[in-house]
CSV table of C-alpha atoms in Angstrom, one decimal:
chain,number,residue,atom,x,y,z
Y,20,LYS,CA,77.6,99.2,105.0
Y,21,GLN,CA,81.4,99.2,105.1
Y,22,GLU,CA,82.9,96.4,107.2
Y,23,VAL,CA,86.6,96.0,107.9
Y,24,THR,CA,88.2,92.7,108.9
Y,25,GLN,CA,91.7,92.1,110.1
Y,26,ILE,CA,93.5,88.7,110.0
Y,27,PRO,CA,95.1,87.3,112.1
Y,28,ALA,CA,93.6,88.5,115.4
Y,29,ALA,CA,96.9,87.8,117.1
Y,30,LEU,CA,100.5,87.0,116.0
Y,31,SER,CA,103.6,86.0,117.8
Y,32,VAL,CA,107.0,86.2,116.1
Y,33,PRO,CA,110.7,86.1,117.2
Y,34,GLU,CA,112.7,89.3,116.9
Y,35,GLY,CA,114.1,89.9,113.4
Y,36,GLU,CA,111.3,88.4,111.4
Y,37,ASN,CA,109.6,90.1,108.6
Y,38,LEU,CA,105.8,90.0,108.9
Y,39,VAL,CA,102.6,90.9,107.2
Y,40,LEU,CA,99.3,92.1,108.7
Y,41,ASN,CA,96.2,91.9,106.6
Y,42,CYS,CA,93.1,94.1,106.4
Y,43,SER,CA,90.1,93.7,104.1
Y,44,PHE,CA,87.1,96.0,103.5
Y,45,THR,CA,83.8,95.2,101.8
Y,46,ASP,CA,83.2,98.5,100.0
Y,47,SER,CA,85.9,99.6,97.6
Y,48,ALA,CA,84.6,103.2,97.5
Y,49,ILE,CA,87.0,104.5,100.1
Y,50,TYR,CA,88.8,107.8,100.3
Y,51,ASN,CA,91.8,106.5,102.1
Y,52,LEU,CA,93.0,103.7,104.4
Y,53,GLN,CA,94.9,104.4,107.6
Y,54,TRP,CA,97.0,102.1,109.8
Y,55,PHE,CA,97.3,102.8,113.5
Y,56,ARG,CA,99.3,101.4,116.4
Y,57,GLN,CA,97.7,101.1,119.9
Y,58,ASP,CA,99.7,100.2,123.0
Y,59,PRO,CA,97.7,98.7,125.9
Y,60,GLY,CA,95.3,101.2,127.5
Y,61,LYS,CA,96.6,104.0,125.3
Y,62,GLY,CA,95.3,106.0,122.3
Y,63,LEU,CA,96.0,105.5,118.6
Y,64,THR,CA,99.1,106.5,116.9
Y,65,SER,CA,98.9,107.1,113.1
Y,66,LEU,CA,101.4,105.0,111.2
Y,67,LEU,CA,100.6,105.3,107.6
Y,68,LEU,CA,97.9,106.9,105.4
Y,69,ILE,CA,97.2,105.6,101.9
Y,70,GLN,CA,95.0,107.7,99.7
Y,71,SER,CA,92.6,105.8,97.4
Y,72,SER,CA,94.7,106.9,94.4
Y,73,GLN,CA,97.9,105.4,95.8
Y,74,ARG,CA,99.2,101.9,95.9
Y,75,GLU,CA,101.6,102.0,98.8
Y,76,GLN,CA,103.2,104.1,101.5
Y,77,THR,CA,106.5,103.6,103.4
Y,78,SER,CA,107.8,104.9,106.7
Y,79,GLY,CA,111.0,103.4,108.0
Y,80,ARG,CA,110.5,99.7,108.5
Y,81,LEU,CA,106.8,99.9,107.6
Y,82,ASN,CA,105.3,99.5,104.2
Y,83,ALA,CA,101.5,99.6,103.6
Y,84,SER,CA,99.9,98.6,100.4
Y,85,LEU,CA,96.4,99.2,99.1
Y,86,ASP,CA,94.4,97.3,96.4
Y,87,LYS,CA,91.0,98.9,96.2
Y,88,SER,CA,89.7,96.5,93.5
Y,89,SER,CA,90.2,93.5,95.8
Y,90,GLY,CA,89.3,95.4,99.0
Y,91,ARG,CA,92.6,94.6,100.7
Y,92,SER,CA,95.5,96.4,102.4
Y,93,THR,CA,98.6,94.9,104.0
Y,94,LEU,CA,101.0,96.3,106.5
Y,95,TYR,CA,104.6,94.9,106.1
Y,96,ILE,CA,106.9,95.2,109.1
Y,97,ALA,CA,110.6,94.5,108.3
Y,98,ALA,CA,113.0,93.2,110.9
Y,99,SER,CA,110.6,93.2,113.8
Y,100,GLN,CA,111.7,94.3,117.2
Y,101,PRO,CA,110.2,93.8,120.7
Y,102,GLY,CA,109.2,97.5,120.7
Y,103,ASP,CA,106.9,96.7,117.8
Y,104,SER,CA,104.6,94.7,120.2
Y,105,ALA,CA,101.2,96.4,120.1
Y,106,THR,CA,97.8,96.2,118.5
Y,107,TYR,CA,97.7,97.3,114.9
Y,108,LEU,CA,94.4,98.7,113.6
Y,109,CYS,CA,93.4,99.5,110.1
Y,110,ALA,CA,90.6,101.9,109.3
Y,111,ALA,CA,88.8,102.8,106.0
Y,112,SER,CA,87.5,106.3,105.3
Y,113,ALA,CA,84.3,106.0,103.5
Y,114,GLY,CA,82.8,109.4,104.3
Y,115,THR,CA,82.8,111.6,107.4
Y,116,ALA,CA,84.6,109.1,109.7
Y,117,LEU,CA,86.7,106.0,109.9
Y,118,ILE,CA,85.5,102.4,110.0
Y,119,PHE,CA,87.8,100.2,112.0
Y,120,GLY,CA,88.7,96.6,112.1
Y,121,LYS,CA,89.2,94.8,115.5
Y,122,GLY,CA,93.0,94.8,115.1
Y,123,THR,CA,95.9,92.4,115.1
Y,124,THR,CA,97.8,92.1,118.4
Y,125,LEU,CA,101.5,91.5,117.7
Y,126,SER,CA,103.9,90.1,120.1
Y,127,VAL,CA,107.6,90.2,119.2
Y,128,SER,CA,109.9,88.1,121.5
Y,129,SER,CA,113.6,88.8,122.0
Z,10,GLU,CA,101.3,121.1,123.7
Z,11,THR,CA,100.8,119.5,120.4
Z,12,GLY,CA,98.4,116.9,119.0
Z,13,VAL,CA,95.2,115.9,120.7
Z,14,THR,CA,95.0,116.0,124.5
Z,15,GLN,CA,92.2,114.3,126.5
Z,16,THR,CA,91.5,114.7,130.2
Z,17,PRO,CA,91.1,113.0,132.5
Z,18,ARG,CA,93.0,109.8,131.5
Z,19,HIS,CA,91.0,107.7,134.0
Z,20,LEU,CA,87.5,108.2,135.5
Z,21,VAL,CA,85.5,106.1,137.9
Z,22,MET,CA,81.9,107.2,138.3
Z,23,GLY,CA,78.7,106.0,139.9
Z,24,MET,CA,75.6,105.5,137.9
Z,25,THR,CA,74.0,108.6,139.4
Z,26,ASN,CA,77.0,110.9,138.8
Z,27,LYS,CA,77.5,113.6,136.2
Z,28,LYS,CA,80.9,114.0,134.8
Z,29,SER,CA,82.5,115.4,131.6
Z,30,LEU,CA,85.3,114.3,129.3
Z,31,LYS,CA,87.5,117.0,127.7
Z,32,CYS,CA,89.4,117.0,124.4
Z,33,GLU,CA,91.6,119.7,123.0
Z,34,GLN,CA,93.4,119.7,119.7
Z,35,HIS,CA,96.4,121.9,118.8
Z,36,LEU,CA,96.5,121.0,115.1
Z,37,GLY,CA,94.3,123.7,113.6
Z,38,HIS,CA,91.8,121.1,112.5
Z,39,ASN,CA,88.1,121.8,111.8
Z,40,ALA,CA,86.6,118.4,112.5
Z,41,MET,CA,86.5,116.5,115.8
Z,42,TYR,CA,85.1,113.1,116.8
Z,43,TRP,CA,84.2,111.0,119.7
Z,44,TYR,CA,84.8,107.2,119.4
Z,45,LYS,CA,84.1,104.4,121.9
Z,46,GLN,CA,86.3,101.4,122.3
Z,47,SER,CA,84.9,98.4,124.2
Z,48,ALA,CA,86.7,95.1,124.8
Z,49,LYS,CA,86.5,92.7,121.8
Z,50,LYS,CA,84.8,95.3,119.6
Z,51,PRO,CA,86.1,97.6,116.9
Z,52,LEU,CA,86.1,101.4,117.6
Z,53,GLU,CA,82.6,102.8,117.3
Z,54,LEU,CA,82.0,106.3,116.0
Z,55,MET,CA,79.8,108.3,118.4
Z,56,PHE,CA,79.7,111.9,117.2
Z,57,VAL,CA,81.2,114.1,114.5
Z,58,TYR,CA,81.6,117.9,114.7
Z,59,ASN,CA,82.7,120.0,111.7
Z,60,PHE,CA,83.3,123.7,112.3
Z,61,LYS,CA,81.6,123.4,115.7
Z,62,GLU,CA,78.4,122.0,114.2
Z,63,GLN,CA,77.3,118.4,115.0
Z,64,THR,CA,77.1,116.6,111.7
Z,65,GLU,CA,76.6,113.0,112.9
Z,66,ASN,CA,75.1,111.2,115.9
Z,67,ASN,CA,75.6,107.5,115.5
Z,68,SER,CA,72.4,106.6,117.4
Z,69,VAL,CA,74.1,107.3,120.7
Z,70,PRO,CA,71.9,107.2,123.9
Z,71,SER,CA,71.0,110.6,125.3
Z,72,ARG,CA,72.9,109.9,128.5
Z,73,PHE,CA,75.9,111.0,126.4
Z,74,SER,CA,75.8,114.7,125.5
Z,75,PRO,CA,78.5,116.2,123.4
Z,76,GLU,CA,79.5,119.9,123.3
Z,77,CYS,CA,81.8,121.7,120.9
Z,78,PRO,CA,82.2,125.4,121.9
Z,79,ASN,CA,84.9,126.0,119.2
Z,80,SER,CA,86.9,124.0,116.7
Z,81,SER,CA,89.7,123.2,119.2
Z,82,HIS,CA,87.6,121.9,122.1
Z,83,LEU,CA,85.2,119.0,122.4
Z,84,PHE,CA,83.4,117.7,125.5
Z,85,LEU,CA,81.4,114.7,126.3
Z,86,HIS,CA,79.0,115.1,129.2
Z,87,LEU,CA,78.0,112.0,131.0
Z,88,HIS,CA,75.0,111.4,133.2
Z,89,THR,CA,73.2,108.4,134.6
Z,90,LEU,CA,75.5,105.9,132.8
Z,91,GLN,CA,75.2,102.2,132.9
Z,92,PRO,CA,78.0,99.7,133.7
Z,93,GLU,CA,78.1,98.6,130.0
Z,94,ASP,CA,79.2,102.2,129.2
Z,95,SER,CA,82.6,101.4,130.7
Z,96,ALA,CA,85.1,101.7,127.9
Z,97,LEU,CA,87.9,103.7,126.5
Z,98,TYR,CA,86.6,106.9,125.0
Z,99,LEU,CA,88.8,108.4,122.3
Z,100,CYS,CA,88.7,111.8,120.7
Z,101,ALA,CA,90.1,112.5,117.3
Z,102,SER,CA,90.5,115.4,114.9
Z,103,SER,CA,91.1,115.9,111.2
Z,104,GLN,CA,91.4,118.8,108.9
Z,105,ASP,CA,87.9,118.3,107.7
Z,106,THR,CA,85.2,115.6,107.2
Z,107,GLN,CA,85.8,115.1,103.5
Z,108,GLY,CA,87.3,111.7,104.1
Z,109,TYR,CA,90.7,112.4,102.5
Z,110,THR,CA,92.5,113.8,105.5
Z,111,GLU,CA,94.5,112.0,108.2
Z,112,ALA,CA,92.9,111.5,111.6
Z,113,PHE,CA,94.8,112.0,114.8
Z,114,PHE,CA,93.7,110.6,118.1
Z,115,GLY,CA,94.2,111.4,121.8
Z,116,GLN,CA,95.3,109.1,124.5
Z,117,GLY,CA,91.8,108.3,125.6
Z,118,THR,CA,89.8,108.4,128.8
Z,119,ARG,CA,89.4,105.0,130.5
Z,120,LEU,CA,85.9,105.2,132.0
Z,121,THR,CA,84.6,102.8,134.6
Z,122,VAL,CA,81.0,103.0,135.7
Z,123,VAL,CA,80.3,101.3,139.1
């Protein structure tokens, strides 16, 4: 059974810092891995999708990497801003639906 | 409208009430999903529909009854719920259920059972 873990559960940084969020999964037989952002009480916004054959994807200040063999993915956020404050969720696709981690709640102070 | 739209955004219901959650996607996708998000827990898959047919029921109690009249619309009918059913209910869609495609989520319905 696929399990997804995100570390740390919460992170506080000052504005301008570069940071890394970690995601690990137990079954390397995934189709893809998605990173989402969730603001309090809101739905999920898709940030990046990495197919199983890819190593990384980039969108603006965000860069996500995938290492299937080690069961790990990282989300790198460059030059963090207060507007980046949210919960970041990773999800592994192992079949018909996504398996989610509990998320990392990021707080960026100005 | 674009994307995935859920209504209502907030719902308070008594344990004896019957209510329905609605989801509509404008992305031309063939697969739709219901997820439940409770405090301190990861999102939990509830139901999967592909081309209007239910393909997965993740051991969800019968007080939750999904309906998918077409590929663009998904409902979740609720009756005789329990307080522990209070949660954020999220609808999602994707091109198909093959696992390679990107999933898009709605804004969710915050359900409170009193």
